[in-house]
Amino acid sequence: MIQNKFIISYFVIFLGLAHSTAQNKTSSNAIPASDRQQQIDQYWADRAAVQSHQTIPFAPLTLTYIRPASVWEEALPLGNGQIGAMVFGGVADERIQFNESTLWAGNTQNPNNPKGKTALPIIQNLIFEGKNKEAIELADSTLMGKPMHIKPYQSLGELWLDMPHLHVENYKRSLDLKTAVQQTSYQHKGVNYSRQYFISAPANTMVIHYTASKKKSLDLNFTWKRAQDFSCISDPKDPSQLILQGQIGQAETKQEKGLRFAAIAKVYLKGGQFSNKNGKIMITDADEITILVTAATNYPGLKHISYPAQQSNIDPLSTCRNTLKPFKNVDYPLLKRQHIQDYQHYFNRVNLSLDDPDQPNRSGISTDALISLTKEHQKIPSELITKFFQFGRYLLISSSRPGHMPANLQGMWAWQMDPPWNADFHTNINLQMNYWPAELANLSELHQPLFDLTTALIPFGERTAHTLYGAKGWVVHHLTDAWGYTAPADGVQGIWPMGSAWLAQHPWEHYTFTGDRQFLKEKAYPIMKGAANFIMDFMVKIPKNKPFANYWITNPSHSPENSFKLPNGEISSFTYGVTMDSQIIRDLLINCIEASTVLQVDETFRQQCQETLQKLIPTQISAKTGRIMEWIEDYEETEVNHRHTSHLFGLHPGSQISIANTPDLAEAAKKTLLSRGDHGTGWSLAWKINMWNRLHDGEHSYQLLYNLISDKTLPNLFDNHPPFQIDGNFGATAAIAEMLLQSQVRDKNNNYLIELLPALSKNMPSGSIEGLKARGGITVNIHWNNGSLQKAQLLPNRTGPLCISYAGKQIEIMGTQGKAVIITPQLFQNNN
């Protein structure tokens, strides 16, 4: 959002104005776009004149650039799940923007409108009678949350570092995805300078390390900055420490005070000297500089949020001091080794290698230039596909660690006080998409923060379910935050009570990949059962004068963020029984039935789920268009190319539509995707790639991946909605993996069908993938050449039958726990 008031300083220009187009709100006081961009460019411009003549070596897993970042979207992200940073790689002017994953404005509250329960049956009758406008007006006044909006996730602040190097040569900056280490290097007056940055999970600190090839060559000043609500002081207890501290809302007399926060930057020198005065550290004549940075808030943790809110006794500054206390001296090589070992524990599980002999050697080409080459040649360099896939895994490792917050709309990287859409947890696609690669891409533990958030939402969602709908179980609507907001928000489009049912898919998926029965019993099943109880209590039967009379449907209901034309020409989004709702509910109830059967519990509940399933509206095909119907009636669409493709939930991430089991629906889904088109927002393209994968159309999948990378990818490989939203990165990572391996379909014996190379494009003719996961607890390695399978290796974590598919043929082999099974094309020929 563009701020309503402006203080003319570079700092406020940065935080209040930069990339205002990334916002979904406007202001009448906006500075003209051309002047605003000039100010932004002036702010971010490094004072140093940079010459880049250095040859860039070929590095398939390194993001490399030949100039500093000039805007936030060019900076390189680092993170350990709690602390995040964006490093610009400036020379004379380096700016490191920090986030702490719990720094959310607001607090727990009870936003549920007490009028909801009484008004609900009236709203439902109005919708059944076709009086949509009246229903919307009543819903707006009785069902919407009070307040109707949540407070945002905020930037922690920036570390400003200045060096007197105004003319440099052989500049390069890079992010090594294999080690999660960012490096900037250059020459100044014949001296080689190197800067390395990483955020260590074991130490819970960011490590900044400056070196030079000549002694006494490092002079550096730095300070903390933030747009509001902060102070920067020299630590009176330790002259090597510079403190940022504050409290959200402290500058506003009328604003409710929020979380307290703190960060400490601690200096270690080899050679030279420093002073720490008036909130600024000045270093001269150093041989080597190491700065450790840590941060904390007094957020109580997901397990401890409650309403009414409890006073937190956490002292963020003490937390930071305690984190740094063990580091009386700094052993930089040891810190780096421990960081890399921890990071590679996750990253090294999967290796993707693509070989395209038709593509020239990419040595000497920066990452942003590779994106430009994609547009120029209308083909994605194989190296870039590999980078993009592994970058998504890197981002999940960096933003979603067990014990910390889940990845939000921007992962954990947001520079504003009021970022786009509050950088919230959007539950009508975006939050779920963040975790699509977690199981498949062998990062199962990183799914845990999502389950922690979901569990924390249950008591808040139970209150909303009871107050608004008079229903059992728990509900969340289209968004939530760190404080358990579960009421409808933002507008009547927020009256979408399906968020809990969709979230409940994720713990079940975790079970299907891992086979962890204890997790199923203790974590997954309570989430799933509570969501199903709400849905079955909330649904109503269709009246006798309507199609599908006596079938169970949701009311009110809408297909997320889309609208349609009523027969009288009125535009509406409110209706009953939209296709997506029925598909999500079917998915949830089927999973609940299987979970209760596995656990041998809740026979009565299981029977209720089975009976409800029999009266759910089936997915319909339009007689007029041959496409999947988005609504219960075949309304005229107002936006054929709408970014959401909600009515294909049953194709992806669900499994109700497949070529193998429902060919008619699969063909109708294909027509739907063709109608929606091959363009859209970044995350929308990622979703559609996954859908084309499920239809085994590798060429269409590749085309949309090309569109995503060439048109919706920023220079640092962040996904561009626009603005930046991280879900497109995660969705695309899952999509690249599902081009090569799928396992969502069941065979005739109800075993998961392991599909090898189901959507391989001719543009990815040869390569290998090692370490992917299939449902049923199976690790899969695949090698292919000239578009054909060479061999696959399956390593099951339990003994039982393995059903494998390749090129339309199936085989079944008995797998033994811990024993590799080798699959070759000949096995399929011999069995068919």
mmCIF file of C-alpha atoms in Angstrom, residues 30-254:
data_model
loop_
_atom_site.group_PDB
_atom_site.id
_atom_site.type_symbol
_atom_site.label_atom_id
_atom_site.label_comp_id
_atom_site.label_asym_id
_atom_site.label_seq_id
_atom_site.Cartn_x
_atom_site.Cartn_y
_atom_site.Cartn_z
ATOM 1 C CA ALA A 30 0.443 8.935 -4.248
ATOM 2 C CA ILE A 31 3.596 10.370 -5.806
ATOM 3 C CA PRO A 32 3.512 10.066 -9.636
ATOM 4 C CA ALA A 33 4.925 6.739 -10.741
ATOM 5 C CA SER A 34 7.880 8.195 -12.672
ATOM 6 C CA ASP A 35 9.006 10.412 -9.758
ATOM 7 C CA ARG A 36 8.452 7.603 -7.273
ATOM 8 C CA GLN A 37 10.560 5.162 -9.290
ATOM 9 C CA GLN A 38 13.330 7.752 -9.615
ATOM 10 C CA GLN A 39 13.400 8.151 -5.825
ATOM 11 C CA ILE A 40 13.415 4.387 -5.340
ATOM 12 C CA ASP A 41 16.274 3.922 -7.801
ATOM 13 C CA GLN A 42 18.212 6.720 -6.114
ATOM 14 C CA TYR A 43 17.730 5.095 -2.739
ATOM 15 C CA TRP A 44 18.850 1.636 -3.784
ATOM 16 C CA ALA A 45 21.673 2.792 -6.022
ATOM 17 C CA ASP A 46 25.016 1.719 -4.594
ATOM 18 C CA ARG A 47 27.445 4.647 -4.511
ATOM 19 C CA ALA A 48 30.139 2.389 -5.929
ATOM 20 C CA ALA A 49 30.814 2.261 -9.638
ATOM 21 C CA VAL A 50 30.926 -1.449 -10.448
ATOM 22 C CA GLN A 51 32.759 -3.084 -13.348
ATOM 23 C CA SER A 52 32.098 -6.766 -13.931
ATOM 24 C CA HIS A 53 34.688 -8.407 -16.153
ATOM 25 C CA GLN A 54 34.984 -11.573 -14.151
ATOM 26 C CA THR A 55 34.157 -14.838 -15.916
ATOM 27 C CA ILE A 56 31.252 -16.669 -14.297
ATOM 28 C CA PRO A 57 31.952 -20.401 -14.099
ATOM 29 C CA PHE A 58 29.234 -22.885 -14.955
ATOM 30 C CA ALA A 59 27.411 -23.638 -11.690
ATOM 31 C CA PRO A 60 24.056 -25.404 -12.108
ATOM 32 C CA LEU A 61 23.111 -24.931 -8.448
ATOM 33 C CA THR A 62 24.320 -21.359 -7.952
ATOM 34 C CA LEU A 63 22.419 -18.138 -8.557
ATOM 35 C CA THR A 64 25.002 -15.687 -9.923
ATOM 36 C CA TYR A 65 24.877 -11.950 -10.746
ATOM 37 C CA ILE A 66 27.332 -9.363 -12.024
ATOM 38 C CA ARG A 67 25.879 -6.313 -10.296
ATOM 39 C CA PRO A 68 24.383 -5.482 -6.891
ATOM 40 C CA ALA A 69 20.625 -5.614 -6.424
ATOM 41 C CA SER A 70 18.954 -2.303 -7.205
ATOM 42 C CA VAL A 71 15.505 -3.295 -5.920
ATOM 43 C CA TRP A 72 14.323 -5.670 -3.206
ATOM 44 C CA GLU A 73 13.210 -8.267 -5.749
ATOM 45 C CA GLU A 74 16.810 -8.629 -6.927
ATOM 46 C CA ALA A 75 18.244 -9.277 -3.461
ATOM 47 C CA LEU A 76 19.034 -12.853 -2.417
ATOM 48 C CA PRO A 77 17.114 -14.609 0.386
ATOM 49 C CA LEU A 78 18.587 -16.431 3.359
ATOM 50 C CA GLY A 79 16.733 -18.061 6.249
ATOM 51 C CA ASN A 80 16.662 -20.688 8.974
ATOM 52 C CA GLY A 81 12.922 -20.850 9.676
ATOM 53 C CA GLN A 82 13.019 -18.128 12.321
ATOM 54 C CA ILE A 83 15.312 -15.450 10.919
ATOM 55 C CA GLY A 84 15.182 -14.361 7.301
ATOM 56 C CA ALA A 85 17.312 -11.876 5.402
ATOM 57 C CA MET A 86 17.543 -10.321 1.962
ATOM 58 C CA VAL A 87 21.121 -9.491 0.959
ATOM 59 C CA PHE A 88 21.581 -6.827 -1.734
ATOM 60 C CA GLY A 89 25.284 -7.282 -2.375
ATOM 61 C CA GLY A 90 26.049 -3.575 -2.345
ATOM 62 C CA VAL A 91 29.684 -2.488 -2.218
ATOM 63 C CA ALA A 92 29.854 0.981 -0.684
ATOM 64 C CA ASP A 93 26.263 0.667 0.485
ATOM 65 C CA GLU A 94 25.175 -2.769 1.646
ATOM 66 C CA ARG A 95 21.647 -3.205 2.978
ATOM 67 C CA ILE A 96 20.525 -6.410 4.668
ATOM 68 C CA GLN A 97 16.782 -6.513 5.285
ATOM 69 C CA PHE A 98 15.709 -8.817 8.123
ATOM 70 C CA ASN A 99 12.579 -10.703 9.112
ATOM 71 C CA GLU A 100 11.664 -12.644 12.212
ATOM 72 C CA SER A 101 8.974 -15.197 11.441
ATOM 73 C CA THR A 102 6.734 -14.325 14.415
ATOM 74 C CA LEU A 103 6.688 -10.541 14.013
ATOM 75 C CA TRP A 104 2.980 -10.056 13.366
ATOM 76 C CA ALA A 105 0.935 -7.008 14.295
ATOM 77 C CA GLY A 106 -2.334 -7.595 16.170
ATOM 78 C CA ASN A 107 -3.277 -10.094 18.843
ATOM 79 C CA THR A 108 -5.813 -12.817 19.505
ATOM 80 C CA GLN A 109 -9.427 -11.677 19.402
ATOM 81 C CA ASN A 110 -13.002 -12.875 19.059
ATOM 82 C CA PRO A 111 -14.139 -11.468 15.696
ATOM 83 C CA ASN A 112 -17.193 -13.721 15.355
ATOM 84 C CA ASN A 113 -20.441 -11.900 14.677
ATOM 85 C CA PRO A 114 -23.111 -13.059 17.174
ATOM 86 C CA LYS A 115 -25.848 -12.303 14.611
ATOM 87 C CA GLY A 116 -24.554 -15.031 12.303
ATOM 88 C CA LYS A 117 -26.341 -18.054 13.720
ATOM 89 C CA THR A 118 -29.740 -16.350 13.553
ATOM 90 C CA ALA A 119 -29.224 -14.874 10.093
ATOM 91 C CA LEU A 120 -27.796 -18.019 8.489
ATOM 92 C CA PRO A 121 -31.067 -19.836 7.629
ATOM 93 C CA ILE A 122 -32.470 -16.612 6.172
ATOM 94 C CA ILE A 123 -29.377 -16.188 4.002
ATOM 95 C CA GLN A 124 -29.643 -19.797 2.863
ATOM 96 C CA ASN A 125 -33.296 -19.445 1.887
ATOM 97 C CA LEU A 126 -32.566 -16.241 -0.036
ATOM 98 C CA ILE A 127 -29.877 -18.051 -2.020
ATOM 99 C CA PHE A 128 -32.157 -20.996 -2.774
ATOM 100 C CA GLU A 129 -34.773 -18.495 -3.969
ATOM 101 C CA GLY A 130 -32.287 -16.826 -6.312
ATOM 102 C CA LYS A 131 -32.224 -13.594 -4.298
ATOM 103 C CA ASN A 132 -28.452 -13.405 -4.308
ATOM 104 C CA LYS A 133 -28.165 -9.665 -3.846
ATOM 105 C CA GLU A 134 -30.331 -9.702 -0.726
ATOM 106 C CA ALA A 135 -28.390 -12.696 0.597
ATOM 107 C CA ILE A 136 -25.090 -10.891 0.108
ATOM 108 C CA GLU A 137 -26.327 -7.782 1.891
ATOM 109 C CA LEU A 138 -27.540 -9.783 4.875
ATOM 110 C CA ALA A 139 -24.383 -11.896 4.994
ATOM 111 C CA ASP A 140 -22.256 -8.768 4.886
ATOM 112 C CA SER A 141 -23.923 -7.411 8.016
ATOM 113 C CA THR A 142 -24.208 -10.655 9.989
ATOM 114 C CA LEU A 143 -21.442 -13.093 9.047
ATOM 115 C CA MET A 144 -18.375 -10.916 8.474
ATOM 116 C CA GLY A 145 -15.695 -10.754 11.137
ATOM 117 C CA LYS A 146 -15.460 -7.798 13.501
ATOM 118 C CA PRO A 147 -12.896 -6.491 12.736
ATOM 119 C CA MET A 148 -13.122 -7.599 9.142
ATOM 120 C CA HIS A 149 -9.383 -7.351 8.475
ATOM 121 C CA ILE A 150 -6.312 -8.856 10.062
ATOM 122 C CA LYS A 151 -3.095 -7.058 10.977
ATOM 123 C CA PRO A 152 0.038 -7.640 8.886
ATOM 124 C CA TYR A 153 3.261 -9.545 9.178
ATOM 125 C CA GLN A 154 6.044 -6.950 9.365
ATOM 126 C CA SER A 155 9.683 -6.465 8.491
ATOM 127 C CA LEU A 156 12.039 -6.561 11.460
ATOM 128 C CA GLY A 157 14.410 -3.915 10.138
ATOM 129 C CA GLU A 158 17.569 -3.336 8.106
ATOM 130 C CA LEU A 159 21.246 -3.413 8.852
ATOM 131 C CA TRP A 160 22.945 -0.579 6.940
ATOM 132 C CA LEU A 161 26.627 -1.213 6.216
ATOM 133 C CA ASP A 162 28.913 1.323 4.523
ATOM 134 C CA MET A 163 32.445 0.915 3.138
ATOM 135 C CA PRO A 164 34.632 3.524 1.393
ATOM 136 C CA HIS A 165 34.977 1.541 -1.859
ATOM 137 C CA LEU A 166 33.608 3.723 -4.666
ATOM 138 C CA HIS A 167 35.228 2.098 -7.712
ATOM 139 C CA VAL A 168 35.510 -1.691 -7.924
ATOM 140 C CA GLU A 169 36.279 -4.329 -10.540
ATOM 141 C CA ASN A 170 35.496 -8.008 -11.108
ATOM 142 C CA TYR A 171 32.297 -7.781 -9.109
ATOM 143 C CA LYS A 172 30.191 -10.894 -8.569
ATOM 144 C CA ARG A 173 27.524 -11.983 -6.109
ATOM 145 C CA SER A 174 26.047 -15.445 -5.783
ATOM 146 C CA LEU A 175 23.848 -17.768 -3.753
ATOM 147 C CA ASP A 176 25.030 -21.363 -3.579
ATOM 148 C CA LEU A 177 21.957 -23.571 -3.262
ATOM 149 C CA LYS A 178 24.144 -26.516 -2.213
ATOM 150 C CA THR A 179 25.396 -24.706 0.905
ATOM 151 C CA ALA A 180 22.903 -21.854 1.483
ATOM 152 C CA VAL A 181 25.818 -19.404 1.536
ATOM 153 C CA GLN A 182 25.626 -16.038 -0.227
ATOM 154 C CA GLN A 183 28.872 -14.438 -1.377
ATOM 155 C CA THR A 184 29.873 -11.054 -2.773
ATOM 156 C CA SER A 185 33.381 -10.515 -4.163
ATOM 157 C CA TYR A 186 35.220 -7.721 -5.972
ATOM 158 C CA GLN A 187 38.568 -5.973 -6.372
ATOM 159 C CA HIS A 188 39.395 -2.495 -5.108
ATOM 160 C CA LYS A 189 42.814 -0.909 -5.720
ATOM 161 C CA GLY A 190 44.364 -4.308 -6.318
ATOM 162 C CA VAL A 191 42.924 -5.860 -3.131
ATOM 163 C CA ASN A 192 40.491 -8.790 -3.354
ATOM 164 C CA TYR A 193 37.473 -8.488 -1.059
ATOM 165 C CA SER A 194 35.056 -11.249 -0.124
ATOM 166 C CA ARG A 195 31.859 -11.181 1.892
ATOM 167 C CA GLN A 196 30.006 -14.315 2.923
ATOM 168 C CA TYR A 197 26.555 -14.522 4.505
ATOM 169 C CA PHE A 198 24.495 -17.404 5.851
ATOM 170 C CA ILE A 199 21.843 -17.948 8.516
ATOM 171 C CA SER A 200 22.676 -20.846 10.767
ATOM 172 C CA ALA A 201 19.894 -22.952 12.246
ATOM 173 C CA PRO A 202 22.194 -24.585 14.861
ATOM 174 C CA ALA A 203 23.428 -21.172 16.087
ATOM 175 C CA ASN A 204 20.167 -19.315 15.312
ATOM 176 C CA THR A 205 22.205 -16.411 13.972
ATOM 177 C CA MET A 206 23.024 -14.752 10.711
ATOM 178 C CA VAL A 207 26.758 -14.855 10.117
ATOM 179 C CA ILE A 208 28.378 -12.017 8.135
ATOM 180 C CA HIS A 209 32.041 -12.507 7.288
ATOM 181 C CA TYR A 210 34.242 -9.903 5.529
ATOM 182 C CA THR A 211 37.802 -10.646 4.398
ATOM 183 C CA ALA A 212 40.477 -8.996 2.256
ATOM 184 C CA SER A 213 43.667 -10.229 0.595
ATOM 185 C CA LYS A 214 45.664 -7.473 2.291
ATOM 186 C CA LYS A 215 45.838 -6.804 6.024
ATOM 187 C CA LYS A 216 44.288 -3.666 7.525
ATOM 188 C CA SER A 217 42.080 -3.217 4.451
ATOM 189 C CA LEU A 218 38.626 -3.416 6.050
ATOM 190 C CA ASP A 219 36.888 -0.210 7.139
ATOM 191 C CA LEU A 220 33.187 -0.533 7.899
ATOM 192 C CA ASN A 221 30.378 1.412 9.580
ATOM 193 C CA PHE A 222 26.943 0.005 10.314
ATOM 194 C CA THR A 223 23.701 0.785 12.101
ATOM 195 C CA TRP A 224 20.130 -0.502 12.451
ATOM 196 C CA LYS A 225 17.138 1.138 10.709
ATOM 197 C CA ARG A 226 13.399 0.533 10.637
ATOM 198 C CA ALA A 227 10.441 2.516 9.295
ATOM 199 C CA GLN A 228 8.711 2.886 12.658
ATOM 200 C CA ASP A 229 8.404 1.768 16.265
ATOM 201 C CA PHE A 230 12.099 1.232 16.968
ATOM 202 C CA SER A 231 15.295 2.503 18.546
ATOM 203 C CA CYS A 232 18.901 1.640 17.795
ATOM 204 C CA ILE A 233 21.318 1.795 20.735
ATOM 205 C CA SER A 234 24.820 0.757 21.588
ATOM 206 C CA ASP A 235 24.584 -2.055 24.111
ATOM 207 C CA PRO A 236 25.607 -0.673 27.538
ATOM 208 C CA LYS A 237 26.474 -4.207 28.670
ATOM 209 C CA ASP A 238 28.684 -5.148 25.728
ATOM 210 C CA PRO A 239 30.521 -2.625 23.527
ATOM 211 C CA SER A 240 30.683 -5.155 20.673
ATOM 212 C CA GLN A 241 26.879 -5.266 20.353
ATOM 213 C CA LEU A 242 24.451 -2.964 18.557
ATOM 214 C CA ILE A 243 20.785 -3.335 19.504
ATOM 215 C CA LEU A 244 17.582 -2.829 17.530
ATOM 216 C CA GLN A 245 14.507 -2.935 19.747
ATOM 217 C CA GLY A 246 10.925 -1.743 19.719
ATOM 218 C CA GLN A 247 7.256 -2.580 19.988
ATOM 219 C CA ILE A 248 4.644 -2.624 17.247
ATOM 220 C CA GLY A 249 2.440 0.439 17.666
ATOM 221 C CA GLN A 250 4.688 2.234 20.145
ATOM 222 C CA ALA A 251 4.704 5.399 18.044
ATOM 223 C CA GLU A 252 0.905 5.613 17.796
ATOM 224 C CA THR A 253 -0.954 6.793 20.866
ATOM 225 C CA LYS A 254 -4.288 5.374 19.666
#
